[in-house]
Coordinates of C-alpha atoms in Angstrom, one line a residue:
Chain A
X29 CA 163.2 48.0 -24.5
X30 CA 159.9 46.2 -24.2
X31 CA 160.9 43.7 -27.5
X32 CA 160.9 40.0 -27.1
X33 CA 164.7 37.7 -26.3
X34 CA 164.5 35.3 -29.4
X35 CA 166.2 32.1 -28.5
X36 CA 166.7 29.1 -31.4
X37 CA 167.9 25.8 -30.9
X38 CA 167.5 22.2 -33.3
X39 CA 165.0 21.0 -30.8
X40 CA 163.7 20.6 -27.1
X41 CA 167.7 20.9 -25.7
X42 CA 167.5 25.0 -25.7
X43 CA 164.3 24.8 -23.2
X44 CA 167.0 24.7 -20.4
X45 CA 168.3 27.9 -21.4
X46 CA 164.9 29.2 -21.9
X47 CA 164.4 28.4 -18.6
X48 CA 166.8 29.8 -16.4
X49 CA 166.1 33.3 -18.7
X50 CA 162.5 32.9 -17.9
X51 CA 163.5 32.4 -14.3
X52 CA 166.1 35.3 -14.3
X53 CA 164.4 37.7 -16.2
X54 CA 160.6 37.3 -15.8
X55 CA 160.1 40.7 -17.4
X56 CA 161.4 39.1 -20.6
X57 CA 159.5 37.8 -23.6
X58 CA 160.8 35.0 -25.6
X59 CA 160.3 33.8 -28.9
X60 CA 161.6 29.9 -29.2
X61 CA 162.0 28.2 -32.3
X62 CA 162.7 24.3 -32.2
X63 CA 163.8 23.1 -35.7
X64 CA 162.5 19.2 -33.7
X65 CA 162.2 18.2 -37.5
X66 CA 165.3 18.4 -38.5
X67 CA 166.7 17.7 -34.9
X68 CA 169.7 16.5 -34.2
X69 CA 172.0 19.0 -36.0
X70 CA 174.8 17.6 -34.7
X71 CA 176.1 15.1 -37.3
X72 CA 175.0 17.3 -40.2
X73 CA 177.6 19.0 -42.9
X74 CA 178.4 22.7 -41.4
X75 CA 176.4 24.2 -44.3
X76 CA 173.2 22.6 -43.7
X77 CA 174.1 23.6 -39.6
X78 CA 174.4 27.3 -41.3
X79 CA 171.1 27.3 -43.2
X80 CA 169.0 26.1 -40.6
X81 CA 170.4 28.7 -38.2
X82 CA 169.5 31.2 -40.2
X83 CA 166.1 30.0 -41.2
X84 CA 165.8 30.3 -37.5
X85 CA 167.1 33.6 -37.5
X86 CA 165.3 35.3 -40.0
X87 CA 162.1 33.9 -38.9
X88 CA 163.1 35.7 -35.7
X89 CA 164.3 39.1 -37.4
X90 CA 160.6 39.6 -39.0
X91 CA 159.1 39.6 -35.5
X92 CA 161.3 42.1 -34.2
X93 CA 163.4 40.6 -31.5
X94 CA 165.5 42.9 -29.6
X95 CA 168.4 40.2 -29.1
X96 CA 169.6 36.6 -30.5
X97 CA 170.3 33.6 -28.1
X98 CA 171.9 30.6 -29.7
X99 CA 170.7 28.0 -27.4
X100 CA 172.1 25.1 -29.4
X101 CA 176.1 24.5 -28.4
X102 CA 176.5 23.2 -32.6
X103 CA 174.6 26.2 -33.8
X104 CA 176.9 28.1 -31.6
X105 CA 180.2 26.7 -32.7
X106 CA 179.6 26.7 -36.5
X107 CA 177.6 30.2 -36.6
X108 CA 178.1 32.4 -33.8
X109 CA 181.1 34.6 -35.3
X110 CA 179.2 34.8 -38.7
X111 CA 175.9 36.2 -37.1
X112 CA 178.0 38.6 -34.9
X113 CA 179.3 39.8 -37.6
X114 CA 176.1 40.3 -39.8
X115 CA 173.5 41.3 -37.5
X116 CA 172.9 44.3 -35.5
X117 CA 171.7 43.2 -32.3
X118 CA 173.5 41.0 -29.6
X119 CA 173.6 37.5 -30.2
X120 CA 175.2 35.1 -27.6
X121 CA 176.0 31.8 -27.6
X122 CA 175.9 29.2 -25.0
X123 CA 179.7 27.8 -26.0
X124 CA 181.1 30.9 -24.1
X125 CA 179.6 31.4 -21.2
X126 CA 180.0 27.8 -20.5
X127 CA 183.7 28.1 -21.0
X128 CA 183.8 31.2 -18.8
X129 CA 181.9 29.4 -15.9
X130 CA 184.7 26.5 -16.6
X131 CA 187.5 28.8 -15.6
X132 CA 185.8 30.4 -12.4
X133 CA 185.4 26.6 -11.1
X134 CA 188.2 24.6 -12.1
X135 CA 191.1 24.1 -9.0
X136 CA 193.6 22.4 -11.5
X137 CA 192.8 23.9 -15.1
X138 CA 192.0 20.4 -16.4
X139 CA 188.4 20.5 -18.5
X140 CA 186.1 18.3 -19.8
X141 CA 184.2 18.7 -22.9
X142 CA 181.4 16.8 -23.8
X143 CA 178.8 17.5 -27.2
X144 CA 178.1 16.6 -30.4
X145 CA 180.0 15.4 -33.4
X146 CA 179.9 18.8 -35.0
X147 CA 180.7 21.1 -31.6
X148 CA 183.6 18.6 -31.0
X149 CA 185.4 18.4 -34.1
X150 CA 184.7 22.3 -34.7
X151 CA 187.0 22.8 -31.2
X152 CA 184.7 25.7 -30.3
X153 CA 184.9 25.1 -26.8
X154 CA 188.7 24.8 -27.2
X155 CA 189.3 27.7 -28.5
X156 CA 186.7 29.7 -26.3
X157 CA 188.5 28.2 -23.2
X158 CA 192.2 28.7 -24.6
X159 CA 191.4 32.4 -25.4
X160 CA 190.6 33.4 -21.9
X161 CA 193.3 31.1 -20.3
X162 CA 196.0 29.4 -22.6
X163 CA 196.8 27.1 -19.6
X164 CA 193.7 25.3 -19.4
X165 CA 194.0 21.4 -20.9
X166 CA 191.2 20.6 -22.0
X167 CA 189.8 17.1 -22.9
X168 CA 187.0 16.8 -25.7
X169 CA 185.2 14.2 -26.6
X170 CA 182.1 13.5 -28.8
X171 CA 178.7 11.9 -27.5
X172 CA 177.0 11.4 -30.8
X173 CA 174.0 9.7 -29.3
X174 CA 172.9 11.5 -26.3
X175 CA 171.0 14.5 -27.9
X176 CA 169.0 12.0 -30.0
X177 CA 168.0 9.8 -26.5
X178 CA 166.7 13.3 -25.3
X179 CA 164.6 14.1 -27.9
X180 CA 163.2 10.8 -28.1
X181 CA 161.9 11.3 -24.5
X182 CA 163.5 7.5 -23.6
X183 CA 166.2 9.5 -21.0
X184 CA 164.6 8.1 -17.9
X185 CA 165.0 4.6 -19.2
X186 CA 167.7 2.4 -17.0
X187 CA 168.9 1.1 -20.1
X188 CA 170.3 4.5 -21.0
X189 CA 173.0 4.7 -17.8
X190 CA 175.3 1.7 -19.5
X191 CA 174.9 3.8 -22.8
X192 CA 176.2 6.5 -21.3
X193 CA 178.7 5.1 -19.0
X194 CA 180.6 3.5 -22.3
X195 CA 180.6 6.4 -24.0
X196 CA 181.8 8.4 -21.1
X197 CA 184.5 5.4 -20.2
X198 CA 187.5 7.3 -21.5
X199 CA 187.2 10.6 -19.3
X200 CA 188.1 8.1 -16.6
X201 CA 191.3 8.1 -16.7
X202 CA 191.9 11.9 -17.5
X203 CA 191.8 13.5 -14.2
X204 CA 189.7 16.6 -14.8
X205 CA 187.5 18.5 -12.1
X206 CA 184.9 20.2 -14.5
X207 CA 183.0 18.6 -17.3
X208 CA 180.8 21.1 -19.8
X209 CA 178.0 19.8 -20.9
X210 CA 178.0 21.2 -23.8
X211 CA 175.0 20.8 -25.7
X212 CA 171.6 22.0 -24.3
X213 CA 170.0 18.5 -23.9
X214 CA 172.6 16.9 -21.8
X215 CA 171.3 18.8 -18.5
X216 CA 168.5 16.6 -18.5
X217 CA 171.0 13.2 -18.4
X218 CA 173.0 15.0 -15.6
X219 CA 171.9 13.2 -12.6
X220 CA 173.1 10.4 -14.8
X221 CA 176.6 11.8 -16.3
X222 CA 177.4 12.9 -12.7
X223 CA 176.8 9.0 -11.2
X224 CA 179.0 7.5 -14.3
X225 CA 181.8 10.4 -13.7
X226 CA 181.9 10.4 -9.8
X227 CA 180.4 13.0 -7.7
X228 CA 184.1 14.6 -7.4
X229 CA 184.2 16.2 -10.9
X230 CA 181.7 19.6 -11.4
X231 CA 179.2 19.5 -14.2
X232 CA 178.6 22.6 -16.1
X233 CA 175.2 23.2 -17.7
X234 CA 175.5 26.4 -19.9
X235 CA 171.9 27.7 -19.4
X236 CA 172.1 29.0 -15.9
X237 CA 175.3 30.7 -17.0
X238 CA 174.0 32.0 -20.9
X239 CA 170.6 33.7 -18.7
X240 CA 173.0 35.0 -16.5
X241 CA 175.0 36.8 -19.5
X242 CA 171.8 37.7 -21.0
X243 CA 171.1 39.6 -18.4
X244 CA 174.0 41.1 -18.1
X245 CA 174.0 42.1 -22.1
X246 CA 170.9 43.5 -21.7
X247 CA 171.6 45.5 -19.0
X248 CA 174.7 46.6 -20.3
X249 CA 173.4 47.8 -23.4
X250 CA 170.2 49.5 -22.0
X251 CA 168.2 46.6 -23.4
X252 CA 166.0 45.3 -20.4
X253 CA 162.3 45.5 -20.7
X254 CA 159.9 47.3 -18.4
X255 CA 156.8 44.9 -19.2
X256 CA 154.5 44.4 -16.5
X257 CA 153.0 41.2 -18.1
X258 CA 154.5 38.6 -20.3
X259 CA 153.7 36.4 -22.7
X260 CA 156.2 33.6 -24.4
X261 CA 155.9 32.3 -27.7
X262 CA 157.3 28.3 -28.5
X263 CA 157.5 27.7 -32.7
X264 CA 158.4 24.3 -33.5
X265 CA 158.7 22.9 -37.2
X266 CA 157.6 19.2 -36.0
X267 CA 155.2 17.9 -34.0
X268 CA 153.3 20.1 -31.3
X269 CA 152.2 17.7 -29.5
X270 CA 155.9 15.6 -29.1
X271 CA 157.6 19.2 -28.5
X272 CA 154.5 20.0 -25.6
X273 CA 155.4 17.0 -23.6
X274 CA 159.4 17.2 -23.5
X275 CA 158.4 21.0 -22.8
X276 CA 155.8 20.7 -20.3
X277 CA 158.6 17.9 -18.2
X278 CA 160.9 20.6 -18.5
X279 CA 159.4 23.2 -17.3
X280 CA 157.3 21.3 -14.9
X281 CA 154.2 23.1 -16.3
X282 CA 152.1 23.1 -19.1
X283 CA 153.3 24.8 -21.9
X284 CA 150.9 27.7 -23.8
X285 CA 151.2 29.0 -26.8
X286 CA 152.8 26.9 -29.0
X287 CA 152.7 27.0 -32.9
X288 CA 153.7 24.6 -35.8
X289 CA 155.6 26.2 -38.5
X290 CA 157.4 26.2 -41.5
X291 CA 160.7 27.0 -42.4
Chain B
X25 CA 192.6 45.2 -27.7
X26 CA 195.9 44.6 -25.4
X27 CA 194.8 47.8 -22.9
X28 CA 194.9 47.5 -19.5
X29 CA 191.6 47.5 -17.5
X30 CA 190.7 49.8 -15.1
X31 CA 189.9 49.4 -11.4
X32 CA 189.0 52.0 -9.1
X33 CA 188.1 51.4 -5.2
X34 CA 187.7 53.6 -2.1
X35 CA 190.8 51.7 -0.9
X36 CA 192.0 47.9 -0.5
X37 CA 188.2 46.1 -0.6
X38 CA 187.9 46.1 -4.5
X39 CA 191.2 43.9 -4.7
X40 CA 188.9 41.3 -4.3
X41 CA 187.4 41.8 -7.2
X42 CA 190.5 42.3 -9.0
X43 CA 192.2 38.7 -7.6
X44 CA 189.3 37.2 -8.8
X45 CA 189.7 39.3 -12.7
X46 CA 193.0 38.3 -12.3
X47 CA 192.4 34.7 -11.8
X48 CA 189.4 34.4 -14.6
X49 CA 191.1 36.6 -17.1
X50 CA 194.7 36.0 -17.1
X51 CA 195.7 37.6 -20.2
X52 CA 194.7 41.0 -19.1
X53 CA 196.3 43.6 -17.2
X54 CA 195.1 45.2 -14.4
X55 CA 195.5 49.0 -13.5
X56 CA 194.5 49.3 -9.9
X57 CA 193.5 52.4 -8.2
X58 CA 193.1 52.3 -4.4
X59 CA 191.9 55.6 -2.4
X60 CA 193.2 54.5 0.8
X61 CA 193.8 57.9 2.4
X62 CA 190.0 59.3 1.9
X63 CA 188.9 56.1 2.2
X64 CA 186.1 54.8 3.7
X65 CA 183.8 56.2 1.1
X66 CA 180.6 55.2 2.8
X67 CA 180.0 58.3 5.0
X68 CA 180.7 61.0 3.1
X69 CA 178.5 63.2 0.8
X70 CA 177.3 62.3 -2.5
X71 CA 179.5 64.9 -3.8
X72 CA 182.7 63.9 -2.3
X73 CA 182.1 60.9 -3.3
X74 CA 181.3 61.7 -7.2
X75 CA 184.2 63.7 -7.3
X76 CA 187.0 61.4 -5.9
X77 CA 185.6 59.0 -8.3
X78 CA 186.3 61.0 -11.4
X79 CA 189.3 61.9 -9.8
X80 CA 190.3 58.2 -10.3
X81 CA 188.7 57.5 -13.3
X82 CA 190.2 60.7 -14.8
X83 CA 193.7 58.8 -13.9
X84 CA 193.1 55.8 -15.3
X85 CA 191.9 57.7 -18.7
X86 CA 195.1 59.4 -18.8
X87 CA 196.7 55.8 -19.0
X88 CA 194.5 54.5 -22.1
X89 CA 192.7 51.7 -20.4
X90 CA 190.1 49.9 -22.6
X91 CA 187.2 49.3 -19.6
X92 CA 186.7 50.6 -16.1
X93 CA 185.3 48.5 -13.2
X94 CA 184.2 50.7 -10.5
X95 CA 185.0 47.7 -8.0
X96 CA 183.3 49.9 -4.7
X97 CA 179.4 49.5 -3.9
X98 CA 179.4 52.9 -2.9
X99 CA 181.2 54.8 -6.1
X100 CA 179.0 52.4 -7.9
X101 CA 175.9 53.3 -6.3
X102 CA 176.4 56.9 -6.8
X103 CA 178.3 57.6 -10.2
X104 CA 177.4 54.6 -12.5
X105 CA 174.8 55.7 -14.6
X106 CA 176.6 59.0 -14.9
X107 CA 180.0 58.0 -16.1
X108 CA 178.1 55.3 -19.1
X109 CA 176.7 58.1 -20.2
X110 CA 179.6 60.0 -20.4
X111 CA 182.6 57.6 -21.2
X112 CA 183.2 56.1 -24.3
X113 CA 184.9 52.8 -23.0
X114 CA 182.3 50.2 -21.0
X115 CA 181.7 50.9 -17.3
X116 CA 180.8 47.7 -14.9
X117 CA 180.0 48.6 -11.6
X118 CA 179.3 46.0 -8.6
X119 CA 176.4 46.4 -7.8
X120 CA 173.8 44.4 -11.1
X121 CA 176.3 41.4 -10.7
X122 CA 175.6 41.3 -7.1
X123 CA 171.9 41.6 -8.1
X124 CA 171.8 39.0 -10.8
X125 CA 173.9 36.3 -8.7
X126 CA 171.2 37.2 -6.2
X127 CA 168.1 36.5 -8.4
X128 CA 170.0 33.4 -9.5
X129 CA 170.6 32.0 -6.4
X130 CA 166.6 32.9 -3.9
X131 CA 164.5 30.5 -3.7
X132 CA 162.5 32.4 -1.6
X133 CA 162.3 35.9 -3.6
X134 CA 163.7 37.1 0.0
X135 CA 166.8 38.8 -0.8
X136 CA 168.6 40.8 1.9
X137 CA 171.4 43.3 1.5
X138 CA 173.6 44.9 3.6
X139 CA 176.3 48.3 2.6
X140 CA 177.7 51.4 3.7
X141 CA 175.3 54.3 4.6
X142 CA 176.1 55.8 0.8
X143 CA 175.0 52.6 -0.7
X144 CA 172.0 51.7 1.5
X145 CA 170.2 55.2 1.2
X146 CA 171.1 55.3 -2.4
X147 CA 168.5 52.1 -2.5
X148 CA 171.1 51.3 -5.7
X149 CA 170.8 47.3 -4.9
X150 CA 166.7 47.7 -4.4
X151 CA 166.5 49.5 -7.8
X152 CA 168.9 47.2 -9.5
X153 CA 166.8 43.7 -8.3
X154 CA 163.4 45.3 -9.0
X155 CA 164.3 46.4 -12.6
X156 CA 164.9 42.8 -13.3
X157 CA 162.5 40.9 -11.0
X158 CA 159.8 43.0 -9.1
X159 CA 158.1 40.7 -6.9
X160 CA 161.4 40.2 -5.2
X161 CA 161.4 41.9 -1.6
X162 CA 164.6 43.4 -0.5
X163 CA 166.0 44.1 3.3
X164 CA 168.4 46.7 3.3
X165 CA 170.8 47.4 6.2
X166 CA 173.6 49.8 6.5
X167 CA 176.4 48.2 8.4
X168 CA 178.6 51.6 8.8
X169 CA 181.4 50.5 10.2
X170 CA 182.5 47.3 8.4
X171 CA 184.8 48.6 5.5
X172 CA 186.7 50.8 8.4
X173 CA 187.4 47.2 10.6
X174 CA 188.7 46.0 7.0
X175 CA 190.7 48.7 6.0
X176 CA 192.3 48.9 9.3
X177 CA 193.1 45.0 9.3
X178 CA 191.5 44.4 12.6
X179 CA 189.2 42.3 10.8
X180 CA 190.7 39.1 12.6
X181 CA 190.5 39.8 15.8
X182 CA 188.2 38.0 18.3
X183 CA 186.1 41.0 19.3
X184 CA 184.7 41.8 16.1
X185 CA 182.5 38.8 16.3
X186 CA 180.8 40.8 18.7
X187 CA 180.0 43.5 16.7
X188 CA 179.4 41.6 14.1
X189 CA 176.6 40.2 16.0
X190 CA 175.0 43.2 17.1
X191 CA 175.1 45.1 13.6
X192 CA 173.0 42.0 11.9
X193 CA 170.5 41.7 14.8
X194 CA 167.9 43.4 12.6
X195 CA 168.2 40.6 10.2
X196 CA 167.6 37.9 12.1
X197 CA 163.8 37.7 12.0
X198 CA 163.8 38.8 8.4
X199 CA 163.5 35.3 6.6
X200 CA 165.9 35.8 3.7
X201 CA 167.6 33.3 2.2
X202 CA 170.0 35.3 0.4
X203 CA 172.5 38.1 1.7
X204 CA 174.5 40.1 -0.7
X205 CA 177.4 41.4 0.6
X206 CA 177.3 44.7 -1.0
X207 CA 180.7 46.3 0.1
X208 CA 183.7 44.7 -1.5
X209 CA 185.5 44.9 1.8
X210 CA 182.8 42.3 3.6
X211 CA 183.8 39.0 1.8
X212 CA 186.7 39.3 4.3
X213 CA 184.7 39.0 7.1
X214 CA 182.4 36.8 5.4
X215 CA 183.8 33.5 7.3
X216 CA 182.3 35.6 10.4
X217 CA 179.1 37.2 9.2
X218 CA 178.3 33.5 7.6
X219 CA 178.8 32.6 11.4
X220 CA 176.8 34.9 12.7
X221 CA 173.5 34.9 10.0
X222 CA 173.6 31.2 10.0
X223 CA 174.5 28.6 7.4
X224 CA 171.6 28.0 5.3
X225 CA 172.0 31.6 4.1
X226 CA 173.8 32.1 1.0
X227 CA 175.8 34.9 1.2
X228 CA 176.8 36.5 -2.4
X229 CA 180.1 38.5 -3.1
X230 CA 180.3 40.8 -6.2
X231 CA 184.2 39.7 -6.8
X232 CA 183.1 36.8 -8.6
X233 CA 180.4 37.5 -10.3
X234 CA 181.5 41.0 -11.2
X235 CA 185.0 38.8 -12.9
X236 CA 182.4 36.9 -15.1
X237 CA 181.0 39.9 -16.6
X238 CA 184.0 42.0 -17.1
X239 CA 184.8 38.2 -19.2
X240 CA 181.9 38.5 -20.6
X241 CA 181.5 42.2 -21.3
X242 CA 184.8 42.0 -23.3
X243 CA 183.8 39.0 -25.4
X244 CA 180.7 40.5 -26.5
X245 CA 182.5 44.2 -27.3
X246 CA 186.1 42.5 -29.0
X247 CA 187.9 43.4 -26.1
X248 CA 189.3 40.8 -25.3
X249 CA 193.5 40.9 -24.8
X250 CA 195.8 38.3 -26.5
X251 CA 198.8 39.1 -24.5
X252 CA 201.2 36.7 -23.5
X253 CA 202.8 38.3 -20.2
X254 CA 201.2 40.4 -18.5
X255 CA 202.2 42.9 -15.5
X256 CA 199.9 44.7 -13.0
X257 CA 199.9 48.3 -11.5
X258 CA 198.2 49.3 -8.1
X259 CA 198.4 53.0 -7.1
X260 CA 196.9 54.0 -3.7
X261 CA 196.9 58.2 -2.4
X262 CA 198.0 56.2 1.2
X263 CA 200.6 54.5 2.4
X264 CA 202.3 52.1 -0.2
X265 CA 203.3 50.0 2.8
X266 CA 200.1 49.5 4.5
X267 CA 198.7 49.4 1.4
X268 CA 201.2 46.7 0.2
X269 CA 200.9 44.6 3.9
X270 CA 197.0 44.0 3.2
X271 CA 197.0 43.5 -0.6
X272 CA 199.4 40.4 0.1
X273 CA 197.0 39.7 2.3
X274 CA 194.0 39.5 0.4
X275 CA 196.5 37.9 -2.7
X276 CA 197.9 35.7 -0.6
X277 CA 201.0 36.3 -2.5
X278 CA 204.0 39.3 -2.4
X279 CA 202.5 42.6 -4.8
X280 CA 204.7 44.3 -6.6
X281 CA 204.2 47.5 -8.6
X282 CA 202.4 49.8 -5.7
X283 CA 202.9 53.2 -6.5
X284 CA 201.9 55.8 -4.2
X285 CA 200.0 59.1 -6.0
X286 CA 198.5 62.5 -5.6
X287 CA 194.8 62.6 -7.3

């Protein structure tokens, strides 16, 4: 079904997911929307989480997407169930296919969780994880201030590694073997999450795993496009210019295509 | 739902895909069907082979199961499409998450694949990477006799290597960089093909990958079981004790529960 995968996230963080799908589906056309302005969502109230999703969403809906990727781990926690529920197309979240890749890796069922005020104190990974596997332990704890050094662009500054090895000082002591990142921006900090955590403990990013699940989604469902030629479409409501350069580093290309809007 | 899964095989290679369900999903319960006495599959006519298949399925049906996974390359090859079109509960077949762990993994777009006769000449692993990427290129090779050395449990003796050897020859010069193993018996002798192919060749078993989706399959579709114990079944139309003697094998652990029946 030759319709374009649209993918939302509160910023730049859901270009990793992008991506991998671009990478493991290069028939597929995606629509991106990057609420950058009202970026980070993670300490926001849960209804202003909601109605930014779904200002997202129904941008999405009028330009006829065949699917919904939530490419934000806090939009995920707060609103995946509720969009299931309401919309008739898949939607898929990065929370589960993170927790899923979580199980096929761990050796001694002891997880790491790592994400935003909001994804932590919703539990979303803990219960995703739990309702595959009730023996999993699993360790959460918040990192209100990483997605906001992505965004800002400063994540290759050296300052930023005794940031983050404070805020990552009390998974020392916890004895886990996997850590999910789970938020979309914390792939690009991984080389320095895995040098504060040891190079003993496996890192999780959910986009390879989420494209992987598209894919499969698609597939099962009869979904998966035919298109010869592709074109991908990148909305953001802030700044084009800001949102071009974080892109263009994380795609290691220039970015086309991509359109200032309005909510 | 709390229904058991299905799993049908030719004989004793698709219990690697059902250790590894039974590892990543341990709430569920797994209803196994082994063909062992017409088994290998791999030779025989398209029609023998869509017909002991149904055979199974028809089984399983009988005993209310909520999915099927047809855990053989060569069933999956041959009667896929068909039996999603015609059942009412999800099919997952082998074969596209050996294809997507594939596309995942090259880095080279050189992907080679290696099956029984049914599976090679069905060009079902071909069709399944070019639908999602076509500017992959594909070797195929049929290695005929490898599910027999597994079902026979010779696979440890020293003379296989030998064999081994001989039957990959043709992919030596081929430049690939990824091998899909696309037999569910071969990730037991994948310690000795790994050998033989070389170790900067990633070689891909379905078992895992085919674990995820099932996982996520039943996420996306409700499916998912809450039960708190759970029991297995295997059935095999062979011997129960040659049967059982391999299984533990593969398990590493005792089975219990193998039931000998008529299809």
């Amino acid at each position: 079904m030759n319709k374009p995968i649209g993918v939302i996230d509160s910023g730049v963080g859901g270009l990793t997911v992008a991506k991998q799908m671009i990478r493991q589906l290069p028939n597929e056309e995606i629509y991106y929307v990057g609420d950058t302005l009202r970026c980070p969502y993670g300490s926001r109230s849960y209804d202003e989480i909601r109605q930014f999703t779904w200002e997202m969403t129904y941008y999405l809906l009028d330009k006829d997407i065949k699917m919904l990727v939530i490419a934000c781990n806090t939009a995920t926690s707060i609103v995946l169930q509720e969009m299931r529920e309401k919309l008739p197309i898949p939607v898929i979240g990065v929370v589960h296919p993170g927790a899923r890749a979580a199980i096929k890796l761990t050796k001694n069922n002891r997880i790491g969780v790592i994400g935003t005020n909001a994804t932590i104190h919703s539990h979303a990974y803990k219960h995703a994880l739990k309702r595959i596997n009730r023996t999993v332990e699993i360790i959460e704890l918040a990192c209100p201030e990483f997605a906001g050094i992505v965004e800002s662009g400063r994540y290759t500054l050296p300052d930023i590694f005794d940031h983050i090895h404070e805020a990552l000082a009390p998974l020392k002591e916890s004895s886990i073997d996997t850590l999910i990142l789970g938020c979309t921006h914390y792939p690009l900090l991984s080389s320095i999450i895995q040098e504060v955590i040891g190079s003993q403990i496996k890192l999780i990013s959910s986009g390879d795993q989420t494209a992987l699940e598209v894919s499969a989604i698609l597939d099962q469902q009869n979904l998966l496009s035919t298109k010869k030629s592709v074109s991908h479409s990148f909305f953001t409501t802030g700044s084009p210019v800001a949102f071009r350069k974080i892109a263009s580093s994380i795609f290691q290309e220039p970015l086309e295509h991509i359109k200032q809007i309005k909510l």
